[in-house]
PDB file of C-alpha atoms in Angstrom:
ATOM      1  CA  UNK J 901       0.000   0.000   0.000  1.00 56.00           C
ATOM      2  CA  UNK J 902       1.233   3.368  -0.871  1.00 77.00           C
ATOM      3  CA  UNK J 903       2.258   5.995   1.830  1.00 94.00           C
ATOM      4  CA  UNK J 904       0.253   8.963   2.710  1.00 98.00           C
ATOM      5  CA  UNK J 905       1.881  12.936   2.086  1.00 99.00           C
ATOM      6  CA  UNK J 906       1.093  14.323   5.357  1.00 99.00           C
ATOM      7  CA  UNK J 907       0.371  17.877   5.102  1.00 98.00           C
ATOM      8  CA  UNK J 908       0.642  19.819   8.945  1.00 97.00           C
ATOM      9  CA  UNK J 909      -0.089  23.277   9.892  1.00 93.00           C
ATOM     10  CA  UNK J 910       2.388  23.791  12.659  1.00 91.00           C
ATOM     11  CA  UNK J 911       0.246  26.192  14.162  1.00 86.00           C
ATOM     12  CA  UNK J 912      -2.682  24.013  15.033  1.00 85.00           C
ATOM     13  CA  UNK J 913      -3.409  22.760  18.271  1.00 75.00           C
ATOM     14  CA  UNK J 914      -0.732  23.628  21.091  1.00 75.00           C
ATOM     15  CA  UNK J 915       2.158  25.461  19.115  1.00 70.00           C
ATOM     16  CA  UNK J 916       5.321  23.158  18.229  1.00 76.00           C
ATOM     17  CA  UNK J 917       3.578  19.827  19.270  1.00 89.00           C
ATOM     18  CA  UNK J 918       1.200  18.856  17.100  1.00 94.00           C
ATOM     19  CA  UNK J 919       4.453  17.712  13.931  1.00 96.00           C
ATOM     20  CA  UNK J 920       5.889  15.464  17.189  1.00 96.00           C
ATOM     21  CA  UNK J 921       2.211  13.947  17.901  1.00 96.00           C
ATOM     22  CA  UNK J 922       1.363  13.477  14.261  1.00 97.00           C
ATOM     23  CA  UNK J 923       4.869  11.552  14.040  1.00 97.00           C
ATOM     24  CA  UNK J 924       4.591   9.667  17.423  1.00 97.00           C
ATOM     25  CA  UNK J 925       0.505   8.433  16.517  1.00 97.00           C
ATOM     26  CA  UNK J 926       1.733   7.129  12.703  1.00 98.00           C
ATOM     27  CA  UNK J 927       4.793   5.706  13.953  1.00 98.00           C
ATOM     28  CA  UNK J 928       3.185   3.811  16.457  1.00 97.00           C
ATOM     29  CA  UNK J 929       0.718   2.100  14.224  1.00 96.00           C
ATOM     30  CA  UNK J 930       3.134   1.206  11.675  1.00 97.00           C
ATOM     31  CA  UNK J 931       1.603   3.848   8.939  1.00 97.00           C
ATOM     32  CA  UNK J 932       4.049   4.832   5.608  1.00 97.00           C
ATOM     33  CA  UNK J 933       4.019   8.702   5.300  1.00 98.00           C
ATOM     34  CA  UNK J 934       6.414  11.574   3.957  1.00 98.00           C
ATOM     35  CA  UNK J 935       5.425  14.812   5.970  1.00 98.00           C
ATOM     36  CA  UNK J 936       6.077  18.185   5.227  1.00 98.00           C
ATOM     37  CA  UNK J 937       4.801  21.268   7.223  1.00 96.00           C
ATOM     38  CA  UNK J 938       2.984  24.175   5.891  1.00 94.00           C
ATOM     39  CA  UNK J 939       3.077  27.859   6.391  1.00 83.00           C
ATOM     40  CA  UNK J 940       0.107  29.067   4.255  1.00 87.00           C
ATOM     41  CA  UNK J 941      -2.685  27.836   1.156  1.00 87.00           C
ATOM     42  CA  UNK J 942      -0.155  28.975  -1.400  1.00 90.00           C
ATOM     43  CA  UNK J 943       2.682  26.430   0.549  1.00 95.00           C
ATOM     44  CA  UNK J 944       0.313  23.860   0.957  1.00 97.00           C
ATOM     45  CA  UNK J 945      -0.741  23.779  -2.812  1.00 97.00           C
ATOM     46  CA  UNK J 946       3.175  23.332  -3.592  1.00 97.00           C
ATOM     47  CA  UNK J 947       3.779  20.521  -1.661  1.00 98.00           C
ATOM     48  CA  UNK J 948       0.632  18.882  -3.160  1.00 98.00           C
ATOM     49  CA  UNK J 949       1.608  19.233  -6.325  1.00 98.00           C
ATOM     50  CA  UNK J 950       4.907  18.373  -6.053  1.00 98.00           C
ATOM     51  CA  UNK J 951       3.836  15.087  -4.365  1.00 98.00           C
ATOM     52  CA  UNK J 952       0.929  14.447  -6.598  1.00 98.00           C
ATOM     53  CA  UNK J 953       3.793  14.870  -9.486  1.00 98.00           C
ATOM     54  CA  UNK J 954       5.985  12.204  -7.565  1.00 97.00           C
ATOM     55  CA  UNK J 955       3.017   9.912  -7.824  1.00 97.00           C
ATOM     56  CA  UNK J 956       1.250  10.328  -4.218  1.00 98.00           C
ATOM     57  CA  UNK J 957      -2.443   9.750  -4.322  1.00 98.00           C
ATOM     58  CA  UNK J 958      -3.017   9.927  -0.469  1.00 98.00           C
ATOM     59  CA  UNK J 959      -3.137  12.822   1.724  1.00 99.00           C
ATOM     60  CA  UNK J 960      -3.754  13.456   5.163  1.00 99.00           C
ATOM     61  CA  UNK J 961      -4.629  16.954   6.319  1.00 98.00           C
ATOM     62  CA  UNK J 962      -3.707  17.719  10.239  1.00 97.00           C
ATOM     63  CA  UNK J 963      -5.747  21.066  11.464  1.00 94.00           C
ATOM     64  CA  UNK J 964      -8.715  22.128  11.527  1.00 91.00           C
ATOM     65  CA  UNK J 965     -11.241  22.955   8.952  1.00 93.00           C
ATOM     66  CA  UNK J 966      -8.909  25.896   7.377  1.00 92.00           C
ATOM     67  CA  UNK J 967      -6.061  23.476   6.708  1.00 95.00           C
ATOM     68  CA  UNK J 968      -8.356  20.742   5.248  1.00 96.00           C
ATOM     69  CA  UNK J 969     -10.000  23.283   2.479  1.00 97.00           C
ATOM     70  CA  UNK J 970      -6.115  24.151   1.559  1.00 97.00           C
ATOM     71  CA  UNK J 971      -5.474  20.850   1.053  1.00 98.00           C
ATOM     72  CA  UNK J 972      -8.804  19.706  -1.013  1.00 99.00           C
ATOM     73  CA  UNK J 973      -8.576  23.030  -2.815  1.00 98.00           C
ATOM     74  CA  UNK J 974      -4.956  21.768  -3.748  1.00 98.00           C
ATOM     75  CA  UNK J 975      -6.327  18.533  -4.736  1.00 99.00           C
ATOM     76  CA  UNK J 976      -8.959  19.669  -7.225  1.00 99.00           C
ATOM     77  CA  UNK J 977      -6.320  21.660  -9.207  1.00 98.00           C
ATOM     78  CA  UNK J 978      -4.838  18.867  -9.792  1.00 98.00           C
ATOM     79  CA  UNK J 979      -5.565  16.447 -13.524  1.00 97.00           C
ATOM     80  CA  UNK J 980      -6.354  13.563 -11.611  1.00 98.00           C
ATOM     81  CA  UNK J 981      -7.174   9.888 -13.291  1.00 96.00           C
ATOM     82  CA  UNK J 982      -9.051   9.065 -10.217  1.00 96.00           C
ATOM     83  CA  UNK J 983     -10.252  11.001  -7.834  1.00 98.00           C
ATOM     84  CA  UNK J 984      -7.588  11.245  -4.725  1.00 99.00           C
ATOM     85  CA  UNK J 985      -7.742   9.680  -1.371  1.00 98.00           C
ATOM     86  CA  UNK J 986      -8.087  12.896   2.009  1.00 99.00           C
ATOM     87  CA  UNK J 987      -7.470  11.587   5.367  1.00 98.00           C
ATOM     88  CA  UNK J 988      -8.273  14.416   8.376  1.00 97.00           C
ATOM     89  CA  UNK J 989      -6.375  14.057  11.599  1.00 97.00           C
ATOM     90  CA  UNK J 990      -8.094  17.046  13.632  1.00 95.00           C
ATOM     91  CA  UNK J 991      -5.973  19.399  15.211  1.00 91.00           C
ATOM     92  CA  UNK J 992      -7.377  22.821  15.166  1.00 72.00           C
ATOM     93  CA  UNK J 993     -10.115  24.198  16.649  1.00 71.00           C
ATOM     94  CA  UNK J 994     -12.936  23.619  14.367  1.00 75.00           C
ATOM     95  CA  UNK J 995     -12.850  20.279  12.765  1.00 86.00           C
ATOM     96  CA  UNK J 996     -16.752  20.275  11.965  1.00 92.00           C
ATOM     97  CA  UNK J 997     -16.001  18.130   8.716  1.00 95.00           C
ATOM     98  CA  UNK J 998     -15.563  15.039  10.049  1.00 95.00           C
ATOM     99  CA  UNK J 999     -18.677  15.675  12.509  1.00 92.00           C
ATOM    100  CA  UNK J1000     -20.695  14.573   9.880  1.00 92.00           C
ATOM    101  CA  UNK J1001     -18.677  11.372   9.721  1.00 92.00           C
ATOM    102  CA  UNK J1002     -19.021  10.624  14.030  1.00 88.00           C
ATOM    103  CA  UNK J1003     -15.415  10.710  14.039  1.00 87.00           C
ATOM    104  CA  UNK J1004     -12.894  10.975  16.601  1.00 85.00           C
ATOM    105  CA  UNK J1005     -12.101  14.746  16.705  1.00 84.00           C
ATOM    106  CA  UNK J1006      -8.295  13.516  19.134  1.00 89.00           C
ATOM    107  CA  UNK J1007      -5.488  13.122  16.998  1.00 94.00           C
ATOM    108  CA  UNK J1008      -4.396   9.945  18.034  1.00 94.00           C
ATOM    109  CA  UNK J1009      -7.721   8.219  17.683  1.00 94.00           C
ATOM    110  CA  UNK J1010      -8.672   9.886  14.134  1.00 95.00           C
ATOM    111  CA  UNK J1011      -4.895   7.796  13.117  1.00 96.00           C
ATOM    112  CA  UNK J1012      -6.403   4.398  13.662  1.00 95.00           C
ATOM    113  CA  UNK J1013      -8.692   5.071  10.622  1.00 94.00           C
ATOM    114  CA  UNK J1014      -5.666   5.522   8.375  1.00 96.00           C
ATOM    115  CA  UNK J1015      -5.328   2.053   8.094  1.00 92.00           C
ATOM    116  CA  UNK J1016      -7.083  -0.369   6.003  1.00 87.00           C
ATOM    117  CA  UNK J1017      -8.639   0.472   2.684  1.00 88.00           C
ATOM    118  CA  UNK J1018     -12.151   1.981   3.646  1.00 94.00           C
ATOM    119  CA  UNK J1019     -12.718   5.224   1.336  1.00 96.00           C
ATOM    120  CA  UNK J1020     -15.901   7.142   1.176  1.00 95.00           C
ATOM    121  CA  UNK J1021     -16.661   8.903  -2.321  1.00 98.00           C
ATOM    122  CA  UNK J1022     -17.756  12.819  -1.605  1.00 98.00           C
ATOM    123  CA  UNK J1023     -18.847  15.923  -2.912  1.00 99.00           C
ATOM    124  CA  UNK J1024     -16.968  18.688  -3.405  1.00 99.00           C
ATOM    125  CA  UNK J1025     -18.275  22.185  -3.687  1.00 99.00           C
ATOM    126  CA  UNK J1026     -16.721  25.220  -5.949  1.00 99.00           C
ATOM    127  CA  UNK J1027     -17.604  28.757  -5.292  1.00 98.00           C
ATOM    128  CA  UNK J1028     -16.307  32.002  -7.154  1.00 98.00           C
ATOM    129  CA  UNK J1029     -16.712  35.824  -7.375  1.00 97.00           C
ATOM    130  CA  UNK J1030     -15.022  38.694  -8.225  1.00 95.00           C
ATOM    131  CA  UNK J1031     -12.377  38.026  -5.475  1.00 95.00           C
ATOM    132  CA  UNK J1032     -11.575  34.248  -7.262  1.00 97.00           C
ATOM    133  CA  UNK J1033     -12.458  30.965  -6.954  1.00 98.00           C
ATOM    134  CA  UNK J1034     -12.123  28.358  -3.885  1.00 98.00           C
ATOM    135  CA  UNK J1035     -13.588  24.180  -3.763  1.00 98.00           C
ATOM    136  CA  UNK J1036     -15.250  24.074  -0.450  1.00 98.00           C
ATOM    137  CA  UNK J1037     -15.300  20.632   1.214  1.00 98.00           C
ATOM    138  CA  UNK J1038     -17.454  21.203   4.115  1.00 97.00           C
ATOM    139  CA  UNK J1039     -19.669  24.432   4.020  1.00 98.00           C
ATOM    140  CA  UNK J1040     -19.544  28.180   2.839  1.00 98.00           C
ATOM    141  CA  UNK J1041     -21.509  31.075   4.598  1.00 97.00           C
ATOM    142  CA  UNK J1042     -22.335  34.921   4.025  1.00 97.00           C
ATOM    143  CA  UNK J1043     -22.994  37.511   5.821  1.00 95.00           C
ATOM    144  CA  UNK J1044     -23.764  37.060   9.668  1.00 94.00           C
ATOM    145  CA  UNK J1045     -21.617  33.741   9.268  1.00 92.00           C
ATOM    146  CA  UNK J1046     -18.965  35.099   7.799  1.00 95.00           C
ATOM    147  CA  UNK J1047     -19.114  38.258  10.835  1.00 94.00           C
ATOM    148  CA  UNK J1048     -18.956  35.438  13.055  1.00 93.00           C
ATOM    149  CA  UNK J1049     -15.729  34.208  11.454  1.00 91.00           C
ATOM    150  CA  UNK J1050     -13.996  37.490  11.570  1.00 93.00           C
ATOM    151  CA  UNK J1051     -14.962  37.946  15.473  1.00 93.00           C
ATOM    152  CA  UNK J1052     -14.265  34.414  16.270  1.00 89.00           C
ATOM    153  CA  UNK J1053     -10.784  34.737  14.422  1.00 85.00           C
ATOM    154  CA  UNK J1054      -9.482  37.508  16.625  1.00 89.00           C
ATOM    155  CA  UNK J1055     -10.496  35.485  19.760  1.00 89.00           C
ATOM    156  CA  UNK J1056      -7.718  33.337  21.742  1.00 84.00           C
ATOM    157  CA  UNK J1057      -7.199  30.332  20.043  1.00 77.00           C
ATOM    158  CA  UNK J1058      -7.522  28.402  23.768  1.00 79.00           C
ATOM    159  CA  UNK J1059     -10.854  28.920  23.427  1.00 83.00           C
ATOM    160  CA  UNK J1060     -11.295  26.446  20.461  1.00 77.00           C
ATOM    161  CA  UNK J1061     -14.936  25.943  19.098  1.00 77.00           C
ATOM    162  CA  UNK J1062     -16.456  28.371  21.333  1.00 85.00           C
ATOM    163  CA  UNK J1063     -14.903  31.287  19.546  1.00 88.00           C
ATOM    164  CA  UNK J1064     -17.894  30.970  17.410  1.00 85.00           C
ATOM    165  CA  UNK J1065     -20.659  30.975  19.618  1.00 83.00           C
ATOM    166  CA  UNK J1066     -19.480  33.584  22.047  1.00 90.00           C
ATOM    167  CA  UNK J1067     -18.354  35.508  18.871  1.00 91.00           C
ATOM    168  CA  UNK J1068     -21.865  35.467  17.401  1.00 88.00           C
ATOM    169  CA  UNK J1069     -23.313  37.749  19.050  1.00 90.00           C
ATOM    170  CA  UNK J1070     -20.897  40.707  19.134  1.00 93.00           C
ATOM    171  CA  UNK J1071     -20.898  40.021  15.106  1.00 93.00           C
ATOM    172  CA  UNK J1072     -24.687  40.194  15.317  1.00 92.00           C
ATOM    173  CA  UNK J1073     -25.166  43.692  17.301  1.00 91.00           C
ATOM    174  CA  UNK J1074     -22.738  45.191  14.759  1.00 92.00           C
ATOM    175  CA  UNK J1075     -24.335  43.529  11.503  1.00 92.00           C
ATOM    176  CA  UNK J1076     -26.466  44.938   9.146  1.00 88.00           C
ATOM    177  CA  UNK J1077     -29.041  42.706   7.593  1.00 89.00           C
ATOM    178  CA  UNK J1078     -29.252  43.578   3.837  1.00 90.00           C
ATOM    179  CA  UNK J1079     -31.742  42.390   0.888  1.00 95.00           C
ATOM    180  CA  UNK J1080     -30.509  39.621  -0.905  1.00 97.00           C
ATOM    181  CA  UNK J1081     -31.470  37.447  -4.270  1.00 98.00           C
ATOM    182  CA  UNK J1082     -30.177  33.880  -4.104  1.00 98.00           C
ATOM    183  CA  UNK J1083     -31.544  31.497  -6.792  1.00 98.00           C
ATOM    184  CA  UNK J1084     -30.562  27.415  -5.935  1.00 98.00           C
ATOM    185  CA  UNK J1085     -31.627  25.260  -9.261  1.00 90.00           C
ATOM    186  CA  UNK J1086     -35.345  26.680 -10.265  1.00 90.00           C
ATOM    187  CA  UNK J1087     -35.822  27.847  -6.947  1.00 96.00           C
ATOM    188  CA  UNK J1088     -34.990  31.347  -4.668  1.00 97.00           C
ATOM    189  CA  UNK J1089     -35.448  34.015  -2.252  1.00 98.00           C
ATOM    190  CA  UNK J1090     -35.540  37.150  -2.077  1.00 97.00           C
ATOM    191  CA  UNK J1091     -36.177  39.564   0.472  1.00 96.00           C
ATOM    192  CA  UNK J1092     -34.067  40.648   3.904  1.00 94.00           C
ATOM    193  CA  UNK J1093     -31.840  38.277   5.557  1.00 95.00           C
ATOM    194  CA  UNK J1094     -29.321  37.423   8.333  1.00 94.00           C
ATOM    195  CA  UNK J1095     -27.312  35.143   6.547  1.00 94.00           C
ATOM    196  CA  UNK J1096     -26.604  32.152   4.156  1.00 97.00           C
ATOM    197  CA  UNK J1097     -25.353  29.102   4.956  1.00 97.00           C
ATOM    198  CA  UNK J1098     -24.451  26.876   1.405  1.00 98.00           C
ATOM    199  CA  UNK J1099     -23.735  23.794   3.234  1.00 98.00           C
ATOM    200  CA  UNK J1100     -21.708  19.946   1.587  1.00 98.00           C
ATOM    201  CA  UNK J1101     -21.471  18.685   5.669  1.00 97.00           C
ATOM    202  CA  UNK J1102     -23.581  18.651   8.243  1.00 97.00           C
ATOM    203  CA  UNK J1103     -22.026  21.377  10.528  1.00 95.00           C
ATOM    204  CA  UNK J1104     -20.567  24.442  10.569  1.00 90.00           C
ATOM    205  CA  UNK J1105     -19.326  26.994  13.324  1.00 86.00           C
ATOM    206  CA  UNK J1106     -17.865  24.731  16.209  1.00 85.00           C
ATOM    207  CA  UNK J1107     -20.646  22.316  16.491  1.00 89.00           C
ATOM    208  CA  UNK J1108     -23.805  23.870  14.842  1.00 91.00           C
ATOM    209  CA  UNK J1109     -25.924  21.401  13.115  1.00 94.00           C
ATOM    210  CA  UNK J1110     -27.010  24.051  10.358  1.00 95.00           C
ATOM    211  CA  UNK J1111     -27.876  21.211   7.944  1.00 97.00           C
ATOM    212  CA  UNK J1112     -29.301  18.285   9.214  1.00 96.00           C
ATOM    213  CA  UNK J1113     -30.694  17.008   6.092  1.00 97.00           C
ATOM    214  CA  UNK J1114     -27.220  17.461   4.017  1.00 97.00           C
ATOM    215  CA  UNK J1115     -25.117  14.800   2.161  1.00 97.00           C
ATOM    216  CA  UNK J1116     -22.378  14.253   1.117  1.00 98.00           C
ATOM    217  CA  UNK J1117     -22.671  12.227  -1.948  1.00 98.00           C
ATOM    218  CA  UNK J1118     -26.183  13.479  -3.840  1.00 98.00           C
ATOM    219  CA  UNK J1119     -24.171  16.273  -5.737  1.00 98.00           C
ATOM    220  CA  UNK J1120     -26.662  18.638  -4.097  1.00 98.00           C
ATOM    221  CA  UNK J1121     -26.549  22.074  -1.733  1.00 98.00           C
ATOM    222  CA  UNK J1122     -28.237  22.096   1.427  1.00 98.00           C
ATOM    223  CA  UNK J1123     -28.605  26.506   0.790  1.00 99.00           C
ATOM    224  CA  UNK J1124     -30.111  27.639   4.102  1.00 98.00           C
ATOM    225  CA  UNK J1125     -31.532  31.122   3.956  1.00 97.00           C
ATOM    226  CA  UNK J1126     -31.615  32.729   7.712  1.00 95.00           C
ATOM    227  CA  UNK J1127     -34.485  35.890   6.880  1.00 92.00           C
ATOM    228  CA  UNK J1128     -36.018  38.229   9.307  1.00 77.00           C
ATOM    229  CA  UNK J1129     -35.070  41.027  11.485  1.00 82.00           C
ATOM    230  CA  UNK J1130     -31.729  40.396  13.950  1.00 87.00           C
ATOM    231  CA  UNK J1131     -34.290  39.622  16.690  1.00 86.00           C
ATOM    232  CA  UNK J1132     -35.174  36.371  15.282  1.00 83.00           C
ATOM    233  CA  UNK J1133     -31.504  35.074  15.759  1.00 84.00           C
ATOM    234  CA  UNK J1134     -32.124  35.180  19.234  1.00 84.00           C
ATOM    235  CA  UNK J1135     -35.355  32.317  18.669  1.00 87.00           C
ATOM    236  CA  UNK J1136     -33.452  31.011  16.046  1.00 90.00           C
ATOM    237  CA  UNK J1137     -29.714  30.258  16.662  1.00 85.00           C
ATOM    238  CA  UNK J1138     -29.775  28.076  19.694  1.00 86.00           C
ATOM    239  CA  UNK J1139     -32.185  25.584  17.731  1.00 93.00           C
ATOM    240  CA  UNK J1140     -29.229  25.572  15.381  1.00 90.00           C
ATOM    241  CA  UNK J1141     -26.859  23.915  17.941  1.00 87.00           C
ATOM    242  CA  UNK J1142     -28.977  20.859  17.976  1.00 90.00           C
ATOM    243  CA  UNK J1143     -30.495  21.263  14.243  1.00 94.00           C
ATOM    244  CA  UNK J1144     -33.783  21.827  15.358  1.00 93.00           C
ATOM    245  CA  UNK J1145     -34.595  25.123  13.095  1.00 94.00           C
ATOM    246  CA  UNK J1146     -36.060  23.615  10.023  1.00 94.00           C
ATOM    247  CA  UNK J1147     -39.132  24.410  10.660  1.00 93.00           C
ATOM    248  CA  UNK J1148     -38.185  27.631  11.935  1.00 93.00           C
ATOM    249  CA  UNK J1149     -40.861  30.271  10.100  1.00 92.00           C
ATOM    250  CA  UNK J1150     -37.069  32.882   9.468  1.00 93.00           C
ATOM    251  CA  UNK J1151     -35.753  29.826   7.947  1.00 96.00           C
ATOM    252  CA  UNK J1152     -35.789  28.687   4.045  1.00 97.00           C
ATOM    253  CA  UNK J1153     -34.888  25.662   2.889  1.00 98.00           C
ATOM    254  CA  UNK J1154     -32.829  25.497  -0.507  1.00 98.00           C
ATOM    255  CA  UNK J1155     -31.438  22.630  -2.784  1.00 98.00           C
ATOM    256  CA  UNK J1156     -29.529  22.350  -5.975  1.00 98.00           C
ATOM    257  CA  UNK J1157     -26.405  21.613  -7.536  1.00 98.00           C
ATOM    258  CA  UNK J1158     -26.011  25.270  -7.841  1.00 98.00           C
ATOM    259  CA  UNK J1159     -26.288  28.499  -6.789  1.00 99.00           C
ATOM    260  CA  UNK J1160     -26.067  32.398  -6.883  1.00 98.00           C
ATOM    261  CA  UNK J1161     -26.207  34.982  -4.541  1.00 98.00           C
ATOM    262  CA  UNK J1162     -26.495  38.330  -5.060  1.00 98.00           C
ATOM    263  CA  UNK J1163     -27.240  41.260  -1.901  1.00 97.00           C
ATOM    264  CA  UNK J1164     -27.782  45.216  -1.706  1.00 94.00           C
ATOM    265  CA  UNK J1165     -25.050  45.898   0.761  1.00 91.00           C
ATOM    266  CA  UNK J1166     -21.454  44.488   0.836  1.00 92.00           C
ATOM    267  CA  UNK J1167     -21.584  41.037   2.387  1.00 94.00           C
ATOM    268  CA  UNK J1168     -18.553  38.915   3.309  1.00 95.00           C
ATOM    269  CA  UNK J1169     -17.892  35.132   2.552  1.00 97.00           C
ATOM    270  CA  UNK J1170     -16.318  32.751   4.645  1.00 96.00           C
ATOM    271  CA  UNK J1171     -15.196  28.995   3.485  1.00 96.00           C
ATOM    272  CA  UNK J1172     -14.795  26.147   5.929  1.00 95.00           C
ATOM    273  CA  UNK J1173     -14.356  28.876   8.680  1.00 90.00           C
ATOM    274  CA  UNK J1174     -11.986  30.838   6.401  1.00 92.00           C
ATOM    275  CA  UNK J1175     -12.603  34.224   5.409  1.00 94.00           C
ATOM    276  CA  UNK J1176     -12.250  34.904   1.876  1.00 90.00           C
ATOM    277  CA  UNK J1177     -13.800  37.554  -0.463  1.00 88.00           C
ATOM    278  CA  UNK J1178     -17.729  38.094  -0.840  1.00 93.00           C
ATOM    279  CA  UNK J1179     -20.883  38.413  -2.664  1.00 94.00           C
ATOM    280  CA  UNK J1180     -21.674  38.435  -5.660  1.00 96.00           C
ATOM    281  CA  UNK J1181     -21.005  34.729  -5.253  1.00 97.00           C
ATOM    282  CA  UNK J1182     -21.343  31.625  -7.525  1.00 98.00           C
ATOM    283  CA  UNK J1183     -21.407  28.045  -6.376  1.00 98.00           C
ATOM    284  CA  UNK J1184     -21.652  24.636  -8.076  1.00 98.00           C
ATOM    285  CA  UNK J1185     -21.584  20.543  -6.898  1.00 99.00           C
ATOM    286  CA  UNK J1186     -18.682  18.536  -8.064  1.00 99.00           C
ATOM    287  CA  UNK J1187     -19.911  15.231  -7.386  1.00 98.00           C
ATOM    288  CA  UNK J1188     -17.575  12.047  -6.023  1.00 98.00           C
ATOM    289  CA  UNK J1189     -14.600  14.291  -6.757  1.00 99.00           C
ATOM    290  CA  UNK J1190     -12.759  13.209  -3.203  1.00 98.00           C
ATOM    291  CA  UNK J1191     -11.957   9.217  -1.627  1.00 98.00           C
ATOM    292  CA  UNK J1192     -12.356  10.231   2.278  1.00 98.00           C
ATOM    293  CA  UNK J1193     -10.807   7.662   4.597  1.00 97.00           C
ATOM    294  CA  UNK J1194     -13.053   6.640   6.862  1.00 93.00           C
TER     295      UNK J1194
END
């Protein structure tokens, strides 16, 4: 069997352990690997490519959410045959990818599943806008989402996944709800709104079930449209945590293998928890595009 490129941001987790953990859990269980560490998306796309042209096909990501988008966006640049192979050792403080999966969000638990040949075939998501383009593996958000981000971001990273619930609601006093035109398939809204969510996984922001009703392999968005004045968040976002808000009146329901959004006022986008340019904003489905080792 061939080895796996590990890809680490250094940064993750408690600074200058997590390379000596990732070593320590792989050698242990007897696991083939090359490792290099990464210092930003632009480094992390050069070391996949260079592996993918020495002839890897296996990749493990170790971070968080941030670190696994650099290293699927990496992947879907490159002119695959088939369709590479992403394992996720979590070490950062979001990790809400593998949620979906019930997976061990330690370290050295997430390595046992690196052995053995189990893959499972999923969707990948591309979004673009004036700013660019980015693949999304797990889920993409604007406006009050992406505030969140940008609060959350400046919060001490000891604080892990709660940055994003304590930081939403500083983000939401200072928002400003905007009109917005989003079309998914044959379908859309249009009208006021909090915020977006254009969801491939089940959860987003440290835990939030925003998408109960997502998969990951029908080549489909779950788009969930958050409407209403800033005084429904307060009803609304704690039935999130435990994806009860479905039936929410403030919340629409979206699906398609595409999208577009379009809003009156400047809103920002984030991308598995990662801030990165804004609306207007563009999104289609790549179906089976990624073998995650599960």
């Amino acid at each position: 069997m061939s080895t796996w490129q590990v890809i680490v941001n250094p940064s993750a987790g408690k600074p200058g352990t997590v390379t000596h953990r990732v070593r320590d859990a792989l050698d242990t269980r007897g696991i083939g690997y090359e490792l290099a560490e990464s210092a930003s998306s632009t480094d992390v796309g050069r070391i996949v490519a260079e592996a993918a042209a020495g002839g890897a096909r296996r990749f493990v990501s170790v971070g968080g959410d941030g670190t696994a988008n650099a290293v699927v966006d990496a992947l879907m640049r490159q002119p695959w045959d088939q369709p590479p192979t992403l394992g996720i050792l979590p070490a950062g403080s979001g990790s809400d990818f593998i949620r979906t999966f019930g997976f061990p969000r330690d370290l050295e638990s997430a390595a046992d599943h690196l052995s053995g040949d189990e893959i499972y075939r999923v969707d990948v998501a591309h979004v673009s806008g004036p700013w660019g383009d980015r693949y999304v593996l797990n889920a993409a958000s604007a406006g009050l989402g992406a505030a969140t981000v940008a609060v959350a971001n400046k919060m001490p990273a000891r604080l892990g996944s709660l940055r994003y619930s304590i930081g939403l609601w500083p983000a939401l006093a200072r928002f400003r709800p905007g009109e917005i035109e989003v079309t998914v398939g044959a379908k859309g809204f249009t009208g006021p709104a909090l915020t977006v969510v254009f969801a491939n996984g089940q959860f987003f922001g440290g835990g939030m079930n925003v998408a109960p009703k997502a998969s990951l392999v029908d080549g489909l968005f779950e788009v969930l449209v958050f409407s209403g004045p800033k005084r429904q968040a307060f009803t609304v976002m704690p039935r999130v945590m435990r994806g009860l808000h479905m039936r929410h009146p403030a919340v629409k329901r979206l699906v398609g293998d595409s999208f577009s959004l379009r809003t009156t006022t400047p809103w920002a986008l984030e991308i598995d928890g990662e801030l990165l340019g804004g609306a207007p904003i563009d999104g289609r489905m790549v179906p089976g595009a990624i073998n995650f080792k599960i």
